[in-house]
Coordinates of C-alpha atoms in Angstrom, one line a residue:
W1243 CA -9.2 16.9 15.5
V1244 CA -8.4 14.8 18.5
I1245 CA -12.1 14.3 19.4
G1246 CA -13.1 13.7 15.8
L1247 CA -10.3 11.1 15.2
T1248 CA -11.1 9.4 18.5
A1249 CA -14.8 9.2 17.6
L1250 CA -13.9 7.8 14.1
M1251 CA -11.6 5.2 15.6
T1252 CA -14.2 4.2 18.1
V1253 CA -16.8 3.7 15.4
I1254 CA -14.4 1.6 13.3
N1255 CA -13.6 -0.6 16.3
L1256 CA -17.3 -1.2 17.0
F1257 CA -17.4 -3.3 13.8
G1258 CA -15.2 -5.9 15.3
A1259 CA -11.7 -7.3 15.2
R1260 CA -12.1 -8.8 11.7
F1261 CA -13.2 -5.5 10.2
V1262 CA -10.3 -3.7 12.0
A1263 CA -7.8 -6.3 10.7
R1264 CA -9.0 -5.8 7.1
F1265 CA -8.9 -2.0 7.4
N1266 CA -5.4 -2.0 8.9
S1267 CA -4.2 -4.6 6.4
T1268 CA -5.3 -2.4 3.5
I1269 CA -3.4 0.6 5.0
V1270 CA -0.3 -1.6 5.5
V1271 CA -0.3 -2.9 1.9
I1272 CA -0.6 0.7 0.6
Q1273 CA 2.3 1.8 2.9
L1274 CA 4.5 -1.0 1.7
G1275 CA 3.7 0.0 -1.9
V1276 CA 4.8 3.6 -1.2
I1277 CA 8.0 2.4 0.6
F1278 CA 8.8 0.0 -2.3
Y1279 CA 8.2 2.8 -4.9
F1280 CA 10.4 5.3 -2.9
V1281 CA 13.3 2.8 -2.5
Y1282 CA 13.0 1.8 -6.1
Q1283 CA 13.3 5.4 -7.3
V1284 CA 16.3 6.0 -5.0
Y1285 CA 17.8 2.8 -6.4
I1286 CA 17.4 4.1 -10.0
L1287 CA 18.9 7.4 -9.2
L1288 CA 21.9 5.8 -7.5
T1289 CA 22.6 3.5 -10.4
Q1290 CA 22.8 6.6 -12.6
G1291 CA 25.2 8.2 -10.2
V1292 CA 22.7 10.9 -9.1
Y1293 CA 22.7 12.2 -5.5
A1294 CA 20.5 14.5 -3.6
D1295 CA 23.2 17.2 -3.2
G1296 CA 23.3 17.6 -7.0
T1297 CA 26.3 15.4 -7.6
L1298 CA 26.3 13.5 -10.8
N1299 CA 29.0 10.9 -11.1
P1300 CA 28.0 7.8 -13.0
D1301 CA 31.5 6.4 -12.9
K1302 CA 31.4 6.2 -9.1
A1303 CA 27.8 4.9 -8.7
E1304 CA 27.8 2.8 -5.6
L1305 CA 25.0 0.6 -4.3
W1306 CA 26.7 -1.5 -1.8
S1307 CA 28.7 0.3 0.9
L1308 CA 29.3 0.4 4.7
T1309 CA 29.1 4.2 4.6
P1310 CA 25.5 4.4 5.7
F1311 CA 26.4 2.4 8.8
W1312 CA 29.6 4.2 9.7
N1313 CA 31.4 7.2 8.2
D1314 CA 33.4 10.3 9.1
M1315 CA 30.3 12.1 10.1
T1316 CA 29.0 9.4 12.4
S1317 CA 28.2 10.7 15.9
I1318 CA 27.8 8.5 18.9
S1319 CA 25.4 10.9 20.5
A1320 CA 23.3 10.9 17.4
L1321 CA 23.3 7.1 17.3
I1322 CA 22.1 7.0 20.9
G1323 CA 19.4 9.5 20.1
G1324 CA 18.3 7.5 17.1
A1325 CA 18.4 4.3 19.0
T1326 CA 16.1 5.8 21.6
V1327 CA 13.6 6.8 18.9
L1328 CA 13.9 3.4 17.3
C1329 CA 13.2 1.7 20.6
F1330 CA 10.0 3.7 21.0
S1331 CA 9.1 2.8 17.4
F1332 CA 9.2 -0.9 18.3
T1333 CA 7.3 -0.4 21.6
G1334 CA 3.7 -1.7 21.2
F1335 CA 4.2 -5.0 19.3
D1336 CA 3.5 -6.7 22.6
A1337 CA 0.1 -5.1 22.6
L1338 CA -0.9 -7.9 20.2
S1339 CA -1.3 -10.0 23.4
S1340 CA -4.3 -8.0 24.4
L1341 CA -6.2 -9.7 21.5
A1342 CA -5.5 -13.2 22.8
E1343 CA -9.1 -14.0 23.4
E1344 CA -10.0 -13.4 19.8
T1345 CA -7.1 -15.3 18.4
K1346 CA -7.2 -19.0 17.3
D1347 CA -4.6 -21.1 19.1
A1348 CA -3.3 -17.9 20.8
E1349 CA -0.5 -19.7 22.7
K1350 CA 1.3 -20.5 19.4
T1351 CA 0.0 -17.7 17.2
L1352 CA 0.7 -14.6 19.3
P1353 CA 4.4 -15.2 20.0
K1354 CA 5.0 -15.9 16.3
A1355 CA 3.0 -12.7 15.4
I1356 CA 5.0 -10.5 17.8
F1357 CA 8.4 -11.7 16.7
S1358 CA 7.6 -11.8 13.0
T1359 CA 6.2 -8.2 13.1
A1360 CA 9.3 -6.9 14.9
L1361 CA 11.6 -8.7 12.5
L1362 CA 9.8 -7.6 9.3
A1363 CA 9.6 -4.0 10.6
G1364 CA 13.3 -4.1 11.4
I1365 CA 14.2 -5.3 7.9
I1366 CA 12.0 -2.6 6.3
F1367 CA 13.6 0.1 8.4
I1368 CA 17.1 -1.1 7.6
V1369 CA 16.6 -1.4 3.8
S1370 CA 14.8 1.9 3.4
T1371 CA 17.2 4.0 5.6
Y1372 CA 20.2 2.3 3.9
F1373 CA 19.2 3.7 0.5
I1374 CA 18.2 7.0 1.9
Q1375 CA 21.6 7.4 3.6
L1376 CA 23.3 6.6 0.3
Y1377 CA 21.2 9.1 -1.6
F1378 CA 21.8 11.9 1.0
P1379 CA 25.5 11.3 1.4
S1380 CA 26.7 14.5 3.1
N1381 CA 25.7 16.8 6.0
P1382 CA 22.0 16.5 6.7
N1383 CA 21.8 20.2 7.6
I1384 CA 22.2 20.9 3.9
Y1385 CA 18.8 19.3 3.1
F1386 CA 16.7 19.3 6.2
K1387 CA 15.7 22.6 7.8
P1388 CA 14.5 21.9 10.5
L1389 CA 15.9 18.4 10.9
D1390 CA 12.8 17.0 12.4
E1391 CA 10.8 17.6 9.2
S1392 CA 12.9 15.5 6.9
Q1393 CA 10.1 13.3 5.4
P1394 CA 8.6 15.9 3.0
V1395 CA 12.1 16.9 1.8
M1396 CA 13.2 13.3 1.2
V1397 CA 10.0 12.5 -0.7
A1398 CA 10.2 15.7 -2.8
A1399 CA 13.8 14.9 -3.7
I1400 CA 12.9 11.7 -5.5
G1401 CA 9.3 12.2 -6.6
S1402 CA 6.8 14.6 -7.9
I1403 CA 4.6 17.0 -5.9
A1404 CA 1.7 14.6 -6.3
F1405 CA 3.7 11.8 -4.8
K1406 CA 4.8 14.0 -2.0
T1407 CA 1.2 14.9 -1.3
L1408 CA 0.1 11.3 -1.4
V1409 CA 2.8 10.2 1.0
L1410 CA 1.9 12.9 3.5
Y1411 CA -1.8 12.1 3.3
F1412 CA -1.1 8.4 4.0
A1413 CA 1.3 9.4 6.8
V1414 CA -1.8 10.8 8.5
V1415 CA -3.9 7.8 7.7
A1416 CA -1.1 5.5 9.1
V1417 CA -1.2 7.4 12.4
M1418 CA -4.9 6.7 12.5
A1419 CA -4.3 3.0 11.8
S1420 CA -1.9 2.9 14.7
G1421 CA -4.5 4.6 16.9
I1422 CA -7.2 2.1 15.8
S1423 CA -4.9 -0.8 16.8
A1424 CA -4.1 0.7 20.2
H1425 CA -7.8 1.5 20.7
A1426 CA -8.8 -2.1 19.9
G1427 CA -6.2 -3.5 22.3
V1428 CA -7.0 -1.1 25.2
S1429 CA -10.8 -1.8 24.8
R1430 CA -10.2 -5.6 25.1
L1431 CA -8.0 -5.1 28.1
M1432 CA -10.5 -2.9 29.9
Y1433 CA -13.2 -5.4 29.0
V1434 CA -11.2 -8.3 30.6
M1435 CA -10.5 -6.1 33.7
G1436 CA -14.2 -5.3 33.9
R1437 CA -15.3 -8.9 33.4
D1438 CA -13.0 -10.0 36.2
G1439 CA -14.1 -7.3 38.6
V1440 CA -10.8 -5.4 38.6
I1441 CA -12.7 -2.3 37.5
N1442 CA -16.5 -1.5 37.3
K1443 CA -18.1 -4.6 35.8
K1444 CA -21.3 -2.9 34.8
L1445 CA -19.5 -0.2 32.8
F1446 CA -16.7 -2.2 31.2
G1447 CA -17.6 -5.9 31.4
H1448 CA -20.1 -6.0 28.5
I1449 CA -19.9 -7.5 25.0
S1450 CA -22.3 -6.4 22.3
P1451 CA -24.3 -9.5 21.3
R1452 CA -24.6 -8.2 17.7
L1453 CA -21.1 -6.8 17.1
H1454 CA -19.2 -9.0 19.5
T1455 CA -17.1 -6.0 20.7
P1456 CA -16.7 -4.4 24.1
T1457 CA -19.3 -1.6 24.4

């Protein structure tokens, strides 16, 4: 699988930055659609007073609460662990800078792109996890066994088996999209290092005249 996916990502990157951008943009749009649908379904259930633990209480339906941010079960150690994972989730946005030579007006465009990407991703994380926390109000050990495989359980709790399957397939595709982006950035970085003589110029300092990509 590793060799096959790496070969596939290499072939996709050979078609150039514009093709990679379109490919990844398509995946991102689909991901946003899935997230929107998921949050919307949770929103509908919450307005009806339905919760993941089987509780049905329409009279106490609550959409706006500080409980997802802090409650009786909040653990400082869990927050620190979550913050660590979140930190690594945001690592990599600076890799946009490796595509500076293929960016118009890079001095102005890249800083905006890096900060905008981090900001938008943060908003998406906060909104989606807020509604998830409202829908799964009690001890997570009730729902998630093991705890590190929570995504299939969450998706199955609000959608059909078909939706669960679709989300899991696109989770794999999303990982590939992330790999393609990293592959593109690293290949440009190695090309620049080869061109400047930092590493072997004959091996790394060549641009395909037809595809305009490092080969």
